[in-house]
Coordinates of C-alpha atoms and ligand atoms in Angstrom, one line a residue:
M1 CA -0.4 -15.7 16.2
T2 CA 2.5 -14.2 14.5
S3 CA 4.4 -11.4 16.1
A4 CA 5.3 -9.8 12.8
K5 CA 5.1 -6.1 12.5
R6 CA 3.3 -4.7 9.5
R7 CA 4.4 -1.6 7.9
I8 CA 1.5 0.6 6.7
V9 CA 2.0 3.6 4.5
I10 CA -0.8 6.2 4.7
D11 CA -0.8 8.8 1.9
A12 CA -2.6 12.1 2.4
G13 CA -3.4 13.3 -1.1
H14 CA -2.2 16.6 -2.6
G15 CA -0.5 19.3 -0.4
G16 CA 1.5 22.5 -0.8
H17 CA 0.6 24.3 -4.0
D18 CA -1.9 21.6 -4.8
P19 CA -5.0 22.1 -2.7
G20 CA -6.9 19.1 -4.3
A21 CA -10.6 19.7 -4.6
V22 CA -12.0 22.8 -3.0
G23 CA -15.5 22.8 -1.4
P24 CA -18.2 25.5 -2.0
R25 CA -17.2 27.0 1.4
K26 CA -13.5 26.8 0.4
L27 CA -12.6 23.8 2.4
Y28 CA -9.4 22.3 0.9
E29 CA -9.1 18.6 0.3
K30 CA -5.4 18.7 1.1
D31 CA -6.1 19.9 4.7
V32 CA -8.9 17.5 5.3
V33 CA -7.0 14.4 4.2
L34 CA -3.8 15.4 6.0
D35 CA -5.8 15.6 9.3
I36 CA -7.5 12.2 8.6
A37 CA -4.1 10.6 7.8
L38 CA -2.6 11.9 11.0
K39 CA -5.6 10.5 12.9
V40 CA -5.4 7.1 11.2
R41 CA -1.7 7.0 12.2
K42 CA -2.5 7.8 15.8
I43 CA -5.2 5.1 16.0
L44 CA -3.1 2.4 14.3
M45 CA 0.0 3.2 16.4
A46 CA -2.0 2.1 19.5
D47 CA -1.3 -1.5 18.3
P48 CA 2.5 -2.1 18.8
L49 CA 2.4 -4.5 15.8
N50 CA 1.5 -1.6 13.5
E51 CA 4.3 0.5 12.1
V52 CA 2.9 3.5 10.3
L53 CA 4.6 5.8 7.9
L54 CA 3.1 8.9 6.3
T55 CA 4.1 10.2 2.8
R56 CA 3.6 13.6 4.2
D57 CA 2.8 14.9 7.8
K58 CA 2.6 18.6 6.9
D59 CA 1.4 20.8 4.1
V60 CA 4.0 20.0 1.4
F61 CA 3.7 19.0 -2.2
I62 CA 4.8 15.5 -3.2
P63 CA 4.6 14.3 -6.8
L64 CA 2.2 11.3 -7.3
E65 CA 4.9 8.9 -8.4
E66 CA 7.0 9.7 -5.4
R67 CA 4.3 8.6 -3.0
T68 CA 4.3 5.0 -4.2
S69 CA 8.1 5.1 -4.4
I70 CA 8.3 5.9 -0.7
A71 CA 6.1 2.8 0.0
N72 CA 8.3 0.6 -2.2
R73 CA 11.5 1.9 -0.8
K74 CA 10.3 1.3 2.8
N75 CA 9.1 -2.2 1.9
A76 CA 5.6 -1.4 3.1
D77 CA 3.1 -4.2 3.4
L78 CA 0.1 -1.9 2.7
F79 CA -0.5 1.4 1.0
V80 CA -3.6 3.6 1.5
S81 CA -4.1 6.9 -0.2
I82 CA -6.7 9.2 1.3
H83 CA -8.7 11.7 -0.8
A84 CA -12.0 13.6 -0.8
N85 CA -14.2 13.4 -3.9
A86 CA -15.6 16.2 -6.0
S87 CA -18.2 16.5 -8.8
Q88 CA -19.7 19.2 -10.9
N89 CA -23.0 17.9 -9.6
R90 CA -23.3 19.5 -6.1
Q91 CA -25.8 16.7 -5.2
A92 CA -23.2 14.0 -5.6
R93 CA -22.3 12.4 -2.2
G94 CA -21.0 9.3 -0.8
I95 CA -18.0 7.0 -0.1
E96 CA -16.0 4.8 -2.5
T97 CA -12.8 2.9 -2.4
Y98 CA -10.6 2.3 -5.5
L99 CA -8.0 -0.1 -6.6
L100 CA -5.8 0.2 -9.6
N101 CA -7.2 -1.4 -12.8
W102 CA -8.5 -0.7 -16.3
T103 CA -12.1 0.7 -16.5
D104 CA -14.6 2.0 -18.9
D105 CA -16.8 3.4 -16.1
E106 CA -17.4 7.1 -16.9
E107 CA -17.7 8.2 -13.3
A108 CA -14.6 6.3 -12.1
N109 CA -12.6 7.8 -15.0
K110 CA -13.8 11.2 -14.0
V111 CA -12.5 10.7 -10.5
A112 CA -9.2 9.3 -11.7
A113 CA -8.8 12.1 -14.2
R114 CA -9.2 14.7 -11.5
E115 CA -6.8 13.0 -9.1
N116 CA -4.3 12.5 -11.9
K117 CA -4.7 16.1 -13.1
I118 CA -5.4 15.2 -16.7
S119 CA -8.5 15.6 -18.8
L120 CA -11.2 13.0 -19.1
K121 CA -10.3 12.6 -22.7
Q122 CA -6.7 11.8 -21.8
M123 CA -7.9 9.4 -19.1
K124 CA -10.0 7.5 -21.6
A125 CA -7.1 7.4 -24.1
M126 CA -4.9 5.9 -21.4
N127 CA -7.4 3.1 -20.9
K128 CA -7.1 2.3 -24.6
Q129 CA -3.3 2.3 -24.6
A130 CA -2.8 -1.5 -24.9
D131 CA 0.9 -1.4 -23.7
T132 CA 0.2 0.7 -20.6
V133 CA -2.8 -1.4 -19.6
E134 CA -1.0 -4.6 -20.3
M135 CA 1.9 -3.5 -18.1
I136 CA -0.4 -2.6 -15.3
L137 CA -2.4 -5.8 -15.5
S138 CA 0.7 -8.1 -15.6
D139 CA 2.1 -6.2 -12.6
L140 CA -1.2 -6.6 -10.8
N141 CA -1.4 -10.3 -11.3
R142 CA 2.0 -10.8 -9.6
E143 CA 1.9 -12.0 -6.1
N144 CA -1.9 -11.8 -5.8
K145 CA -1.6 -8.1 -5.5
R146 CA -4.8 -7.5 -7.3
D147 CA -6.8 -10.0 -5.2
E148 CA -5.3 -8.6 -2.0
S149 CA -6.0 -5.0 -3.1
I150 CA -9.7 -6.0 -3.7
K151 CA -9.9 -7.6 -0.3
L152 CA -8.3 -4.6 1.4
A153 CA -10.6 -2.2 -0.5
N154 CA -13.6 -4.2 0.6
Y155 CA -12.7 -4.2 4.2
I156 CA -12.1 -0.5 4.3
Q157 CA -15.2 0.4 2.3
R158 CA -17.4 -1.9 4.5
S159 CA -15.9 -0.6 7.7
M160 CA -16.6 3.0 6.6
I161 CA -20.1 2.4 5.6
S162 CA -21.1 0.3 8.6
N163 CA -19.5 2.7 11.1
L164 CA -20.6 6.0 9.6
D165 CA -24.1 4.8 8.8
N166 CA -24.8 4.4 12.5
D167 CA -24.2 8.1 13.3
Y168 CA -24.9 10.0 10.2
K169 CA -27.8 10.4 7.8
N170 CA -27.6 9.8 4.1
I171 CA -24.3 7.9 4.0
S172 CA -24.2 6.7 0.4
D173 CA -22.2 3.6 -0.4
H174 CA -20.6 3.5 -3.9
G175 CA -18.7 0.4 -3.1
V176 CA -15.4 -0.7 -4.4
K177 CA -14.4 0.5 -7.8
Q178 CA -11.4 0.6 -10.1
A179 CA -9.5 3.1 -12.2
L180 CA -6.1 4.0 -13.4
F181 CA -4.8 6.3 -10.6
Y182 CA -1.2 7.4 -11.1
V183 CA -0.6 7.3 -7.4
L184 CA -1.2 3.5 -7.4
F185 CA 1.1 2.8 -10.4
G186 CA 3.9 0.4 -9.6
A187 CA 3.1 -0.1 -5.9
K188 CA 4.6 -3.4 -4.9
M189 CA 2.1 -4.1 -2.1
P190 CA -1.7 -4.2 -1.8
S191 CA -2.8 -0.6 -2.3
V192 CA -6.0 1.3 -2.4
L193 CA -7.3 4.9 -2.7
V194 CA -10.2 6.0 -0.5
E195 CA -12.6 8.8 -1.5
V196 CA -13.9 9.6 2.0
S197 CA -16.8 11.9 1.0
F198 CA -17.7 14.6 -1.5
I199 CA -16.1 18.0 -0.5
S200 CA -18.2 19.5 -3.4
N201 CA -21.4 18.6 -1.6
P202 CA -22.4 21.3 0.9
E203 CA -23.6 18.9 3.6
E204 CA -20.6 16.6 3.2
E205 CA -18.2 19.6 3.1
N206 CA -19.7 20.7 6.4
R207 CA -19.2 17.3 7.9
L208 CA -15.6 17.1 6.6
S209 CA -14.9 20.4 8.3
Q210 CA -15.8 18.8 11.7
D211 CA -13.2 17.1 13.8
S212 CA -15.6 14.4 15.0
Y213 CA -16.5 13.3 11.4
R214 CA -12.8 13.2 10.5
Q215 CA -12.1 11.1 13.6
D216 CA -15.0 8.7 12.7
I217 CA -13.6 8.3 9.2
A218 CA -10.1 7.7 10.5
K219 CA -11.4 5.1 13.0
S220 CA -13.3 3.4 10.2
I221 CA -10.2 3.3 7.9
A222 CA -8.0 2.0 10.7
A223 CA -10.6 -0.7 11.6
G224 CA -10.8 -1.9 8.0
L225 CA -7.0 -2.1 7.8
N226 CA -6.9 -4.1 11.1
T227 CA -9.5 -6.5 9.9
Y228 CA -7.6 -7.0 6.6
V229 CA -4.4 -7.7 8.5
S230 CA -5.9 -10.2 10.9
S231 CA -7.5 -12.0 7.9
A232 CA -4.5 -12.1 5.7
P233 CA -2.2 -14.9 7.0
V234 CA -0.2 -15.0 3.7
I235 CA 0.7 -11.3 3.9
Q236 CA 1.6 -11.6 7.5
K237 CA 4.0 -14.5 6.7
V238 CA 5.6 -12.5 4.0
A239 CA 6.0 -9.6 6.4
E240 CA 7.4 -11.9 9.1
F241 CA 10.0 -13.3 6.7
R242 CA 11.0 -9.8 5.5
H243 CA 11.4 -8.4 9.0
M244 CA 13.3 -11.5 10.1
S245 CA 15.8 -11.1 7.3
Y246 CA 16.1 -7.4 8.0
S247 CA 16.8 -7.8 11.7
R248 CA 19.9 -10.0 11.0
Ligands
ZN301 ZN1 -7.6 14.0 -4.2

């Protein structure tokens, strides 16, 4: 077993003047995801091998590109951005985990457009810009980042579904998806974005307002991260080498 520490950056979406999605009962995405991020940090810190950094630990605005820059500057091993989903359709519900990639999936593009604060039309146009997409794809292929992000996304998604499905009714599994999220652009480490539930759905908004549900989500994300770390010997070695050279 390696004694390497892993540096995990948890990113609570939105903040400050950007409330994110707002539920029918006026619950703000920025408040929900900050609380979940703080809970994830607390759970992960119980393991002395985990070093956890938050992009924000209070209600402040941070530009999307700054969030990944923080993770890159800190030489993070993993980056997880936490969000709550929203749809015009109040019936829409469920959990999905994203990694950065090109897509022609309409629903995925709608989610990314909202998180990027651009129109769906602009989102679709971006997917057709050959140079942008090529840059992203070549970056993704470097150092198995794409494969590792898929693996990380799968562990987190599976952990959330299996844990929450035990205690809550109608947990809907949308699986692992991909889209062009600004917040994941240029991340040098495996990185994913989790949409923990739909704040636009009255029942899910009600759950998201409860401390116990947020705690269960945080536990599930942390468990998925821990499973990934213990099953990723290559990443651990990279981290070990990095920290060794740092401690000299
Ligand atoms: Zn969001």
